[in-house]
Coordinates of C-alpha atoms and ligand atoms in Angstrom, one line a residue:
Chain A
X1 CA 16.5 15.9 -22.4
X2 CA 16.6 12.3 -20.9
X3 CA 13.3 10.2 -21.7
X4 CA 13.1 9.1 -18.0
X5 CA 15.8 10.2 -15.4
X6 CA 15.6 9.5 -11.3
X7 CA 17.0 12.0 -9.2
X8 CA 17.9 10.7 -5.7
X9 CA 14.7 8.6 -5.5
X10 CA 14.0 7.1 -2.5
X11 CA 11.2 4.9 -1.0
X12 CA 10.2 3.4 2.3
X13 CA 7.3 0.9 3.0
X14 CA 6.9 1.7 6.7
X15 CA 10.1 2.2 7.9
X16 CA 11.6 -0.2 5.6
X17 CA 13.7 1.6 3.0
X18 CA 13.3 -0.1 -0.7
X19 CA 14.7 2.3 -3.2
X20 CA 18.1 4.2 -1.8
X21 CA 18.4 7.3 -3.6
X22 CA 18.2 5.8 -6.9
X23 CA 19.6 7.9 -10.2
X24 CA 19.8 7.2 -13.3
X25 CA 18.5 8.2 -16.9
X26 CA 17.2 6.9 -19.9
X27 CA 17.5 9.1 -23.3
X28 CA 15.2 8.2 -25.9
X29 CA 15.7 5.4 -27.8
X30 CA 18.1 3.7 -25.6
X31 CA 17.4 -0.1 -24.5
X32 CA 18.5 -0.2 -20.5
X33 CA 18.4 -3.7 -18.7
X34 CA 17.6 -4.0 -14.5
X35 CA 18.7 -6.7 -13.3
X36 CA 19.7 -7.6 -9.7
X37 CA 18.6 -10.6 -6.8
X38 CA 15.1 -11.5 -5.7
X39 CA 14.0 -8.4 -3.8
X40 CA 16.1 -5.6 -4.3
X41 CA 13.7 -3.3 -5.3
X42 CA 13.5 -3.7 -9.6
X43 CA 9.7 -3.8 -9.7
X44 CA 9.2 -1.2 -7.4
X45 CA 11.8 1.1 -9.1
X46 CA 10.1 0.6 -12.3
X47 CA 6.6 0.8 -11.7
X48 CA 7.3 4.4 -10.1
X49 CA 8.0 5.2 -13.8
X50 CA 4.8 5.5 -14.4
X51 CA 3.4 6.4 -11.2
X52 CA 2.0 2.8 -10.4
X53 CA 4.2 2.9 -7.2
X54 CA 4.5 6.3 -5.4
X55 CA 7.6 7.4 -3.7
X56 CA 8.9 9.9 -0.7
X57 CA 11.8 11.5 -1.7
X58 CA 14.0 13.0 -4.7
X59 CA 12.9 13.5 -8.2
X60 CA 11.5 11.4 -11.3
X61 CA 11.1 13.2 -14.5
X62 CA 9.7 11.0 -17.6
X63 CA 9.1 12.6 -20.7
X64 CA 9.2 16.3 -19.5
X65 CA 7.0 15.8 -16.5
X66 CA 7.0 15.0 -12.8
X67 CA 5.8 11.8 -11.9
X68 CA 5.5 12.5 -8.2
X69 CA 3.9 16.0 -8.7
X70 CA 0.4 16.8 -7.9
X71 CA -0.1 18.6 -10.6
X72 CA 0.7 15.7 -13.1
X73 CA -2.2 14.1 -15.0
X74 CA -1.2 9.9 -14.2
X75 CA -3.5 8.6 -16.5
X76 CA -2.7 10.8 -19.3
X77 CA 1.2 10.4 -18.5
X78 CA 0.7 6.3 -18.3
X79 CA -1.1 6.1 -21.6
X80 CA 2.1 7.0 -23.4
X81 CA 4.2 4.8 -21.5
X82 CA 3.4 1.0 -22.1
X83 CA 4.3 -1.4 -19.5
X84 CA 4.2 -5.4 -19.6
X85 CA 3.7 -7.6 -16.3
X86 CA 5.6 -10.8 -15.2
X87 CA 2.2 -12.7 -15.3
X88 CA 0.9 -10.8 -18.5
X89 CA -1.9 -9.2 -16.4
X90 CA -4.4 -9.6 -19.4
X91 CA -8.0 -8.6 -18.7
X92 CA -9.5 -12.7 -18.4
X93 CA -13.2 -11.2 -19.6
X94 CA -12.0 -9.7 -22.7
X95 CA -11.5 -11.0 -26.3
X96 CA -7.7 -10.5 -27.3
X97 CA -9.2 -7.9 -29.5
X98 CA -10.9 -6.3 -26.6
X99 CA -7.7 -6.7 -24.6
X100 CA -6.3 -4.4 -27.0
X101 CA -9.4 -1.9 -27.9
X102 CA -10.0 -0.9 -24.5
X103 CA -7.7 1.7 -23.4
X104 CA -7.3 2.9 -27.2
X105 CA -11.2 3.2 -27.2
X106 CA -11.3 4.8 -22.7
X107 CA -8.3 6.7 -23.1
X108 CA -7.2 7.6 -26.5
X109 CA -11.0 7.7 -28.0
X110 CA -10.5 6.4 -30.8
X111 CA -13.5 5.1 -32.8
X112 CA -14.0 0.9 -32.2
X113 CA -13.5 0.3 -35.7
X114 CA -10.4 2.2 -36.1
X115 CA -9.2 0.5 -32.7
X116 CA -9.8 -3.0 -34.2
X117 CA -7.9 -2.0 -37.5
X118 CA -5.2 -1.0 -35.0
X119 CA -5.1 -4.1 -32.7
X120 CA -5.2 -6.0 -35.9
X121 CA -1.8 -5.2 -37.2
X122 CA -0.4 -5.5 -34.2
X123 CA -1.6 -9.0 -33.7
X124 CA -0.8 -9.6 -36.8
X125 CA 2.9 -8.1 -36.0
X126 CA 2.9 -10.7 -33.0
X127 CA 2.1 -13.4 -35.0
X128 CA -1.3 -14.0 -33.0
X129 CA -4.1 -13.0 -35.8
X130 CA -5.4 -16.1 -35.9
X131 CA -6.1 -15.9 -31.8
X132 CA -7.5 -12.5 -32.4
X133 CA -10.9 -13.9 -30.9
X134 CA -10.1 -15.9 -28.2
X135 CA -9.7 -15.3 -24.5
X136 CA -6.6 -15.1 -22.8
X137 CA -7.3 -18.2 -20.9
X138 CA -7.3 -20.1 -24.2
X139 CA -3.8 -19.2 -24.6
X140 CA 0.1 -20.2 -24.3
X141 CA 1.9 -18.1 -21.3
X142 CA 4.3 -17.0 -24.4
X143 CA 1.4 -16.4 -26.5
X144 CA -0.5 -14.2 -23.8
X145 CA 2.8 -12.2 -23.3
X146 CA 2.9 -11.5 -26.4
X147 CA -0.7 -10.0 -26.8
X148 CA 0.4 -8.0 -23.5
X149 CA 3.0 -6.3 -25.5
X150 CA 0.6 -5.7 -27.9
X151 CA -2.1 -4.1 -25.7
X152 CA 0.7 -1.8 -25.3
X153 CA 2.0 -1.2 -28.6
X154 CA -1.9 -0.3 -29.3
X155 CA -1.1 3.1 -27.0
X156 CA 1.6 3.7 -29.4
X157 CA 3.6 3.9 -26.3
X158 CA 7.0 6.5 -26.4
X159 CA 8.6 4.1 -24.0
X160 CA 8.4 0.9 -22.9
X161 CA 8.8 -0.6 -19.4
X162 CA 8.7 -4.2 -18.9
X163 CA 9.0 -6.0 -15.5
X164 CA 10.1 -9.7 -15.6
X165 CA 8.4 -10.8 -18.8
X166 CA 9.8 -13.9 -19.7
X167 CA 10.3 -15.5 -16.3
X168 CA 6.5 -16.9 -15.4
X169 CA 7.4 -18.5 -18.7
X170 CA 8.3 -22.1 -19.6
X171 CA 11.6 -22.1 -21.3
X172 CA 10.3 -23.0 -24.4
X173 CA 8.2 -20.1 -24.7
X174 CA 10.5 -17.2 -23.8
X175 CA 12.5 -17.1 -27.2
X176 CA 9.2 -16.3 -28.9
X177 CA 8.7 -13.4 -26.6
X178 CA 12.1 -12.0 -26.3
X179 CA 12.5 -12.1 -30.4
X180 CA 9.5 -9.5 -30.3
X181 CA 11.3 -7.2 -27.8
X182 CA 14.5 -7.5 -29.7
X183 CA 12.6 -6.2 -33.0
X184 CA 11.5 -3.6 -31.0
X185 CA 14.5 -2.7 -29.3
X186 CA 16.2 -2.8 -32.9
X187 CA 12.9 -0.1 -34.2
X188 CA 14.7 2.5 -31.3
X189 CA 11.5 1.5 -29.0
X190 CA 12.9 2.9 -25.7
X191 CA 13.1 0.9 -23.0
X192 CA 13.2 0.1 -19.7
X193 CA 13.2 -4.3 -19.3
X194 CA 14.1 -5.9 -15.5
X195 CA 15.5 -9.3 -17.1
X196 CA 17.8 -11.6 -16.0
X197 CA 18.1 -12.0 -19.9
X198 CA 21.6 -11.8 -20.6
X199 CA 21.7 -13.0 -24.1
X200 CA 19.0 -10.2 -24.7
X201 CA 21.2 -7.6 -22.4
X202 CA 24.2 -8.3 -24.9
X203 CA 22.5 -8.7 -27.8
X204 CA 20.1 -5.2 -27.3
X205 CA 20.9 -3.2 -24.1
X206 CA 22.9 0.0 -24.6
X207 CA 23.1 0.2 -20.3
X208 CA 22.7 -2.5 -17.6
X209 CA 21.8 -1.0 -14.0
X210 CA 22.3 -3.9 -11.4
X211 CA 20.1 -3.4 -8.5
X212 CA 21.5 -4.5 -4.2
X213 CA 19.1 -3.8 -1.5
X214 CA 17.2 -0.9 -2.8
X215 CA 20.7 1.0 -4.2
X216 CA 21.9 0.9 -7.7
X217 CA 25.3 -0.3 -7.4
X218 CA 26.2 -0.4 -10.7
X219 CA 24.8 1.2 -13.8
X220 CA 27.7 0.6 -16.6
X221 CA 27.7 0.4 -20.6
X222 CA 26.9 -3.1 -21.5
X223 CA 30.5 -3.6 -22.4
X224 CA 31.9 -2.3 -19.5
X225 CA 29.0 -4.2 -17.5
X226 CA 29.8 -7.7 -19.0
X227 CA 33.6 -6.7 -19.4
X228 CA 34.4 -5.7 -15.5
X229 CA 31.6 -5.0 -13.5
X230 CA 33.0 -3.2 -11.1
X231 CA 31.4 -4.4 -7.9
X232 CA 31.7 -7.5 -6.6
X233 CA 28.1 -8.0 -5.8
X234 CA 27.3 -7.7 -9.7
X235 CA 30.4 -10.2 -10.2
X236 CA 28.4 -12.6 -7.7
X237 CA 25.4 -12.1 -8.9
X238 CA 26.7 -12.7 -12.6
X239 CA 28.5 -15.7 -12.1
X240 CA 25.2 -17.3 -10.7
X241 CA 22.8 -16.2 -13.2
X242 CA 25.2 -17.3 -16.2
X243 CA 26.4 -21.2 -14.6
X244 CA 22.7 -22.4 -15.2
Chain B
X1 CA -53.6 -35.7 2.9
X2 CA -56.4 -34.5 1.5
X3 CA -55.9 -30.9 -0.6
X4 CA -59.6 -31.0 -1.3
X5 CA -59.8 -27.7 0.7
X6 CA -58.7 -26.0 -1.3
X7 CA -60.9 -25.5 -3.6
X8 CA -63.4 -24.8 -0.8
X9 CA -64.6 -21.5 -0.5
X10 CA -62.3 -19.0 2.1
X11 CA -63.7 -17.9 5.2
X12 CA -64.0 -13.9 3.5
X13 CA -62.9 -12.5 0.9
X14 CA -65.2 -13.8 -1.7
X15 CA -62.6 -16.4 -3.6
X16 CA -61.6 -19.8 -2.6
X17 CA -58.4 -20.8 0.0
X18 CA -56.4 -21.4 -3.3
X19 CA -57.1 -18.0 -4.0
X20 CA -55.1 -16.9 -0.2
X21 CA -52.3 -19.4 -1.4
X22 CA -51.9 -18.0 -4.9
X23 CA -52.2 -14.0 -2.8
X24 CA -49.5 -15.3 -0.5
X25 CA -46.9 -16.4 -3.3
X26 CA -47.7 -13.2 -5.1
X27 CA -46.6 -11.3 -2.0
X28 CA -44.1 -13.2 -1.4
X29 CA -42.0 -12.7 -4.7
X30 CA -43.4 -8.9 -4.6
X31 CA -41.3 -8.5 -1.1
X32 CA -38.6 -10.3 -1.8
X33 CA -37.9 -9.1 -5.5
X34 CA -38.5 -5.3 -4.5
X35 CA -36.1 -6.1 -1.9
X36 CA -33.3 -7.4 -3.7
X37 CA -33.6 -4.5 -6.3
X38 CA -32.5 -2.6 -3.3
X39 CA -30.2 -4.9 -1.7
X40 CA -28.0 -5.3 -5.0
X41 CA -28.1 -1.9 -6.0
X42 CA -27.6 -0.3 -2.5
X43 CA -25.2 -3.5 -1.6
X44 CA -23.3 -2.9 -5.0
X45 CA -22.3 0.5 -4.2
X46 CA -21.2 0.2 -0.7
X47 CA -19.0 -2.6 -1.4
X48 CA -17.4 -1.2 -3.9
X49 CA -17.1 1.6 -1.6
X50 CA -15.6 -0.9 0.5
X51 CA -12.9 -1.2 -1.8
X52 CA -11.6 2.2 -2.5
X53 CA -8.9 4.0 -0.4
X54 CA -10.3 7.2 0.5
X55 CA -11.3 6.9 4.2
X56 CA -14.6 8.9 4.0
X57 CA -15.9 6.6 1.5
X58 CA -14.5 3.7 2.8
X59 CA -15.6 4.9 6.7
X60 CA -19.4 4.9 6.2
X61 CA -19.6 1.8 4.1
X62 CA -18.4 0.0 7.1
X63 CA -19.9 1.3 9.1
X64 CA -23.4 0.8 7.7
X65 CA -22.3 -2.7 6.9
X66 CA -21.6 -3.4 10.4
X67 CA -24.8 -1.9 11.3
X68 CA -27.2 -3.3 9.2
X69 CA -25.1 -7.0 9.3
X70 CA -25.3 -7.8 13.1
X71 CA -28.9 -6.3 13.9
X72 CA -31.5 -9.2 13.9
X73 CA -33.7 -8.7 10.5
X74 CA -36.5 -9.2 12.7
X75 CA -35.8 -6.4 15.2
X76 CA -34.9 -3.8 11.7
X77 CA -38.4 -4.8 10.3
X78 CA -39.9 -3.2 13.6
X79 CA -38.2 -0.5 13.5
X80 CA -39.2 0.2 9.9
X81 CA -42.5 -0.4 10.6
X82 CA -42.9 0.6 14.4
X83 CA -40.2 3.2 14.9
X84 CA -39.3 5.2 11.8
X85 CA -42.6 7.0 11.6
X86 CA -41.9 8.3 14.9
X87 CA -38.5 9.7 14.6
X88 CA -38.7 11.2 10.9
X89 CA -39.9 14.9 10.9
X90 CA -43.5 15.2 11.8
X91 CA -45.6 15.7 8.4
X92 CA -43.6 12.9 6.9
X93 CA -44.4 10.8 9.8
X94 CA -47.7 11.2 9.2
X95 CA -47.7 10.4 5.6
X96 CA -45.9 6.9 6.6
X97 CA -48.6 6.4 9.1
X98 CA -51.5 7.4 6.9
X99 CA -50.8 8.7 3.8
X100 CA -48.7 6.2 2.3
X101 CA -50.4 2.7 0.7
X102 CA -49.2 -0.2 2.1
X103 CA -46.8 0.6 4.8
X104 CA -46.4 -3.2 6.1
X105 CA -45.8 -3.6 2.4
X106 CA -42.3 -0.9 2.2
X107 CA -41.4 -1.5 5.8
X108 CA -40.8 -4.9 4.9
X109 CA -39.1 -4.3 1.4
X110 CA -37.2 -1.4 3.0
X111 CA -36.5 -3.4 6.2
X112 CA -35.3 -6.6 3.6
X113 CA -33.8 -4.9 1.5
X114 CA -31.7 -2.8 3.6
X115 CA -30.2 -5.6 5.7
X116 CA -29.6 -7.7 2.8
X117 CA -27.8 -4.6 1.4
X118 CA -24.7 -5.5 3.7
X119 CA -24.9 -8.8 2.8
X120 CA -24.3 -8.0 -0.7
X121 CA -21.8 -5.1 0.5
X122 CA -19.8 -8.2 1.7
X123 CA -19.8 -10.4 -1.4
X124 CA -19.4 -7.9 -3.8
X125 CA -16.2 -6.2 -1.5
X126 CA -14.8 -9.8 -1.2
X127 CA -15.0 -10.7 -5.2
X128 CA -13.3 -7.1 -6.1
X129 CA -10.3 -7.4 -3.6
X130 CA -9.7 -11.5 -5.1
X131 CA -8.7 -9.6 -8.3
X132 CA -5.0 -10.1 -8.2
X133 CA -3.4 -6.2 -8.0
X134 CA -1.3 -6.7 -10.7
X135 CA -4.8 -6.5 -12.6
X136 CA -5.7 -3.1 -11.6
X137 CA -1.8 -2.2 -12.2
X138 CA -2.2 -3.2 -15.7
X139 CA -5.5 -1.6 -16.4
X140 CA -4.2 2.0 -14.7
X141 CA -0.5 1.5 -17.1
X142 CA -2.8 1.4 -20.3
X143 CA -4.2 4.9 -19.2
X144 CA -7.6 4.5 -17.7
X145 CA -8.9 6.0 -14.3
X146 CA -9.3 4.6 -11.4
X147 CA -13.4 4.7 -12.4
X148 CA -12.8 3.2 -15.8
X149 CA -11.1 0.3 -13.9
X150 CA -13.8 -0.5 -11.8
X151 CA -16.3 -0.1 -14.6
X152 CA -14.5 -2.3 -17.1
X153 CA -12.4 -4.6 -15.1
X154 CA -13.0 -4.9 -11.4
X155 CA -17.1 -5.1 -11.3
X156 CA -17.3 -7.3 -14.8
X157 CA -14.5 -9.7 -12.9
X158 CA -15.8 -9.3 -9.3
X159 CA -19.6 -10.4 -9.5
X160 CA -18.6 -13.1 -12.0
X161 CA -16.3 -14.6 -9.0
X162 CA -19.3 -13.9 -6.6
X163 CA -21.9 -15.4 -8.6
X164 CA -22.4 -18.0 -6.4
X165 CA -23.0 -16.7 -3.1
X166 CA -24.8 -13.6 -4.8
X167 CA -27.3 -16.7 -5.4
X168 CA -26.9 -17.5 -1.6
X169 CA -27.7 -13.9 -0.8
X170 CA -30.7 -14.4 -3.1
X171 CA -32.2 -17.5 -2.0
X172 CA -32.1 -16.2 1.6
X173 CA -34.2 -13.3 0.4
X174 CA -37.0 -15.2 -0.3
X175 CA -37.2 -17.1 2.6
X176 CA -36.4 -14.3 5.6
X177 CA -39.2 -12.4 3.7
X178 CA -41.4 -14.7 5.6
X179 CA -40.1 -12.3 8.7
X180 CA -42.4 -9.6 6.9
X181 CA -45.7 -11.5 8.4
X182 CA -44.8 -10.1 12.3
X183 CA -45.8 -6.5 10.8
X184 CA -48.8 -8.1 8.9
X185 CA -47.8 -8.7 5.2
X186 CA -50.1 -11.5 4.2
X187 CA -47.3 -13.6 2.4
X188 CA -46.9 -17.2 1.2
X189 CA -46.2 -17.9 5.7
X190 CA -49.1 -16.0 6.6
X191 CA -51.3 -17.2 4.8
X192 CA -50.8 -20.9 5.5
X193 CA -51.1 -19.8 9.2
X194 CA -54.4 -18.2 8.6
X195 CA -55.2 -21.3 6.4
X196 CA -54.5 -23.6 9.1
X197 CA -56.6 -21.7 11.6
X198 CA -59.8 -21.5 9.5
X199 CA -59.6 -25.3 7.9
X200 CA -57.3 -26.8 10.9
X201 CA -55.6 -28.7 8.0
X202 CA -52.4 -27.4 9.3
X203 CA -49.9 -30.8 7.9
X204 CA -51.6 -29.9 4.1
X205 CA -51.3 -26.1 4.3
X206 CA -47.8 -26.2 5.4
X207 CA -46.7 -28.9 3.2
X208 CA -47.8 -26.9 0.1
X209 CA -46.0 -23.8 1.6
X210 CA -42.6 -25.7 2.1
X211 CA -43.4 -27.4 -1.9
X212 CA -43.8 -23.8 -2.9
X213 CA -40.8 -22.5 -1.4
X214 CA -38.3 -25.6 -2.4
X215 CA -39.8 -24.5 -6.2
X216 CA -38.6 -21.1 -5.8
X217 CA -35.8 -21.6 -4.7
X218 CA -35.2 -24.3 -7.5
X219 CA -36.4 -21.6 -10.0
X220 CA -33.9 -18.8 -8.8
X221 CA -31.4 -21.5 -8.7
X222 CA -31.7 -22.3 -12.3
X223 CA -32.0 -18.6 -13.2
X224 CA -28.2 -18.0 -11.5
X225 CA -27.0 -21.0 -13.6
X226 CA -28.2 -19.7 -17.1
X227 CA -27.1 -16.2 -15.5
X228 CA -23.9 -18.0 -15.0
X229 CA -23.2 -20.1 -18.1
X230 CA -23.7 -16.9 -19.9
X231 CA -20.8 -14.8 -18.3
X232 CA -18.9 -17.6 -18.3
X233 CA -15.3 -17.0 -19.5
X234 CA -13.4 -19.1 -22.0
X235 CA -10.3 -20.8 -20.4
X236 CA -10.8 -18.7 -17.2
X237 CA -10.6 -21.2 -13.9
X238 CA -9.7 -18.4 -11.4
X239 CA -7.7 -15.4 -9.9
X240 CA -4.8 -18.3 -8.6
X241 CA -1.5 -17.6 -10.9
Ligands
ADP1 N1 3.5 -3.6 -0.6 C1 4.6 -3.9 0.0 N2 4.7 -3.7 1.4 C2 5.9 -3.9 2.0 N3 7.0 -4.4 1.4 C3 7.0 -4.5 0.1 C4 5.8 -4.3 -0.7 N4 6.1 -4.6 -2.0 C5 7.3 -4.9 -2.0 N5 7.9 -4.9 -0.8 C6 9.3 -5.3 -0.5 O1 10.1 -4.4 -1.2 C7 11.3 -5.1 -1.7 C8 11.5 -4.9 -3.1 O2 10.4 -5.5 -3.9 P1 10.4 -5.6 -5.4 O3 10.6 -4.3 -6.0 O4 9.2 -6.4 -5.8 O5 11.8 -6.4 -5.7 P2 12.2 -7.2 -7.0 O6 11.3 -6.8 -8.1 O7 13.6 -6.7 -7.3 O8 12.2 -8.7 -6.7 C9 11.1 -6.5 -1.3 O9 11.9 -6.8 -0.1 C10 9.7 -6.7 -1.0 O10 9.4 -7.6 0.0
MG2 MG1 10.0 -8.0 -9.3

C-alpha cells in the first residue's frame, strides 16, 4: 500500500480550477520531487496531503486513511506527517526549544522533560544546539529552516512534505539546508519536496512529477525525467531552471 | 491660583473638599477599571469570535460589534441606567431599581464596559488576522487543533501586535467614564463641578481635575510599556516576510 496516493484529485477556488485530476503515489520510503512554474498548483497539491488545503473531487489516501473524509481525525493524521514552509513558519514567541516542545507536549503528550531530551538531539542533529535558546528572530533564514525541519522531526513524522524550502533562502544558506534533507532522504525518510533543486532531484529523488496549470504532465523516474522528459513543457521548463 | 480651598471644610459630608477630590478619583478608577475587566474579557472573546469561520459564531460577534460600536456611549449609559430596568422581567426589574446597591455605579461599569467591549472586539480581531496564514498552517501540520492554535499561537501573537492601541482602548476608558456623571456617579468630573458650584473656584478645581487625569493617563501609559517590554520578543520586528 502506497504511503500517499491521489486519485483523480481535483480542486477549484471559485470557478477557477487549480488541481486537474491529479494522480499519483508515493510508497514509503521513496524521495518524489514537484517541480513545475510559478502557479501551477505545487503548494496547493501538497498541502492537501495533509488536509491543510481541502479539495472537491476524487480521492486522497495517506497512510491508510482518507484525507477528505469526514470521518478522518486531521489533527491526529497531520501529527504523523511533518511538513516544512517556504518561509519556515516558526512560532516568533517561542524559544527554539519551545518551537520544538509544543506539538510533542499538545499533541503527542509527552512529558516537557522528555520533549526537551527529544528536541535536543535533534538540534543537536541540525547542528543548532548551541541556538537551542534563542528566538527565531535571532536567527539565519538557513538556520531557522533548519530548526523547522526539526520541529518536525520532533513528531517523529512517517513522511515528510516540504514546500519550497530553500528558495526564501540566500544562496549561501541553501546548501546547509538541503545537506540535512539529503541525510534524510538517504535514512528512507519519505518524501514529498516541491524544489526547483535539481542537483538534490538527481542526487535523492526516486520520481520527479512536473506540475502545468493545475495537471501533472509528467511524473517520470528521475532518469527518465532528466534523460527525456517527454513533454515539451517539462523540456521548457528544464532548460530555464538549469541556464542560471 | 490659590488651592487653599481645599483644605476648607466641604459644604456636607463632614470631610474637607480634598476629601470630594480624593472620592472622585476613587470612583473614577473604580468605573473605569471594573469596566475594562469587562471590556477585555467580553472584547477578547468576541473578536476572536470574529476570527473563526463558522458563521453562527462569527454572525453575532458582528453583529454586537456593530451594535455596541456606532451607538453613542452616552445614549448606552441611559439606557443601562433609564431603560433596562424597565424591559427585563418584572421582579428583576425591581431589584435593579431597588434592590441592587449602587445602580448608577453598574449602569455605568456595564454601560462602559460593554461599548468598550467592541472596541477591544476590533483590536483584538485585527491583531489575530495580521498573523501571516502560513502561521496557523504550520501550527495545524504539527498536529494541534484549531483551539490549541489560538491558545498557543494566535492570542500569545495577536495582543502582542495590539499592545499599543489596546493602551489606546485603555486610556479612553478612563476618560469617557467621565460620561458616568449624567446618571449621577460622583467621579473625579463631578465632583469638580459640584466643587466649582459650592467654592466658585472653578479655574482651580478644574485645573486639578485635568492634572489628575494627564497623571493617569501617564501611569497607565507606563504600566503598558513595562507590560510591553516584558512580552517583548527577541529579534521579532513584525508579521512582514
Ligand atoms: N486562496 C486562494 N484563492 C484563489 N486562488 C488561489 C488561492 N491560493 C492559490 N490560488 C491560485 O492557485 C494557483 C496555484 O497556487 P499554488 O498552489 O500556490 O502554486 P505554486 O505553489 O505552484 O506556485 C495560483 O494560480 C494561485 O493564484
Ligand atoms: Mg508554492
Amino acid at each position: 500500500m502506497a504511503m500517499i496516493e491521489f486519485k483523480n484529485v481535483s480542486k477549484w477556488y471559485g470557478s477557477f480550477q487549480v488541481l486537474k485530476d491529479c494522480t499519483t503515489k508515493v510508497e514509503k520510503g521513496e524521495v518524489i520531487v514537484v517541480c513545475g512554474p510559478s502557479g501551477s498548483g505545487k503548494s496547493t497539491l501538497i498541502k492537501c496531503v495533509n488536509g491543510l488545503e481541502p479539495f472537491q473531487q476524487g480521492e486522497l489516501i495517506v497512510n491508510g486513511q482518507s484525507v477528505g473524509a469526514k470521518t478522518t481525525n486531521l489533527p491526529q493524521l497531520r501529527a504523523k506527517i511533518g511538513m516544512v514552509f517556504q518561509n519556515f513558519e516558526l512560532f516568533p514567541h517561542m524559544s527554539v526549544t519551545a518551537n520544538l516542545n509544543l506539538a510533542q507536549v499538545k499533541v503527542l503528550g509527552r512529558s516537557p522533560e522528555e520533549s526537551t531530551e527529544k528536541s535536543r538531539a535533534l538540534l543537536q542533529r541540525v547542528g543548532l544546539i548551541d541556538h537551542a535558546r534563542k528566538f527565531p528572530g535571532q536567527l539565519s533564514g538557513g538556520q531557522q529552516q533548519r530548526v523547522a525541519i526539526a520541529r518536525a522531526l520532533a513528531m517523529d513524522p512517517i513522511a515528510m512534505l516540504f514546500d519550497e524550502p530553500t528558495s526564501a533562502l540566500d544562496p549561501e544558506m541553501i546548501n546547509e539546508v538541503l545537506d540535512v534533507m539529503v541525510e534524510l532522504a538517504q535514512e528512507g525518510m519519505t518524501m514529498m519536496c516541491v524544489t526547483h533543486e535539481m542537483g538534490f532531484a538527481r542526487k535523492v529523488a526516486h520520481r520527479v512529477i512536473f506540475m502545468d496549470q493545475g495537471e501533472i504532465v509528467e511524473d517520470a523516474t528521475k532518469t527518465d525525467f532528466f534523460g527525456t522528459p517527454r513533454s515539451e513543457r517539462a523540456q521548457q521548463f528544464l532548460s530555464k531552471i538549469l541556464h542560471h | 491660583m490659590d488651592f487653599g480651598f481645599l483644605s476648607q471644610p466641604a459644604f456636607s459630608g463632614g470631610g474637607t473638599y480634598f476629601d470630594w477630590v480624593l472620592s472622585g478619583i476613587k470612583w473614577t478608577m473604580l468605573v473605569s477599571i471594573c469596566a475594562w475587566v469587562i471590556a477585555f474579557t467580553l472584547g477578547s472573546v468576541l473578536g476572536v469570535l470574529r476570527t473563526t469561520k463558522l458563521w453562527w459564531l462569527k454572525g453575532p460577534a458582528t453583529a454586537y460589534v456593530e451594535l455596541f460600536r456606532n451607538v453613542p456611549l452616552l445614549v448606552q449609559m441611559f439606557i443601562w441606567y433609564f431603560v433596562v430596568p424597565e424591559i427585563v422581567p418584572k421582579t428583576l426589574g425591581m431589584w435593579l431599581k431597588q434592590g441592587m446597591p449602587m445602580p448608577e455605579f453598574w449602569s455605568a461599569v456595564f454601560a462602559l464596559g460593554f461599548y468598550t467591549a467592541s472596541r477591544v472586539a476590533e483590536q483584538v480581531r485585527s491583531g489575530i488576522q495580521s498573523i501571516p496564514v502560513g502561521q496557523t498552517h504550520a501550527a495545524l501540520a504539527t498536529g494541534l487543533t484549531m483551539p490549541q492554535v489560538y491558545r498557543h499561537l494566535l492570542l500569545p501573537m495577536g495582543y502582542r501586535i495590539v499592545i499599543p492601541p489596546l493602551t489606546s482602548e485603555f486610556l479612553t476608558i478612563f476618560k469617557n467614564s467621565s460620561v458616568a456623571l449624567t446618571i449621577g456617579v460622583l467621579e473625579l468630573t463631578a465632583q469638580a463641578r459640584t466643587i466649582s458650584e459650592y467654592t466658585f473656584r472653578t479655574f482651580e478645581i478644574f485645573t486639578l481635575a485635568t492634572v489628575v487625569y494627564v497623571l493617569i493617563t501617564m501611569a497607565v501609559t507606563v504600566l503598558m510599556q513595562l507590560v510591553e517590554r516584558r512580552l517583548r520578543v527577541p529579534g521579532f520586528i513584525g508579521t512582514g516576510k
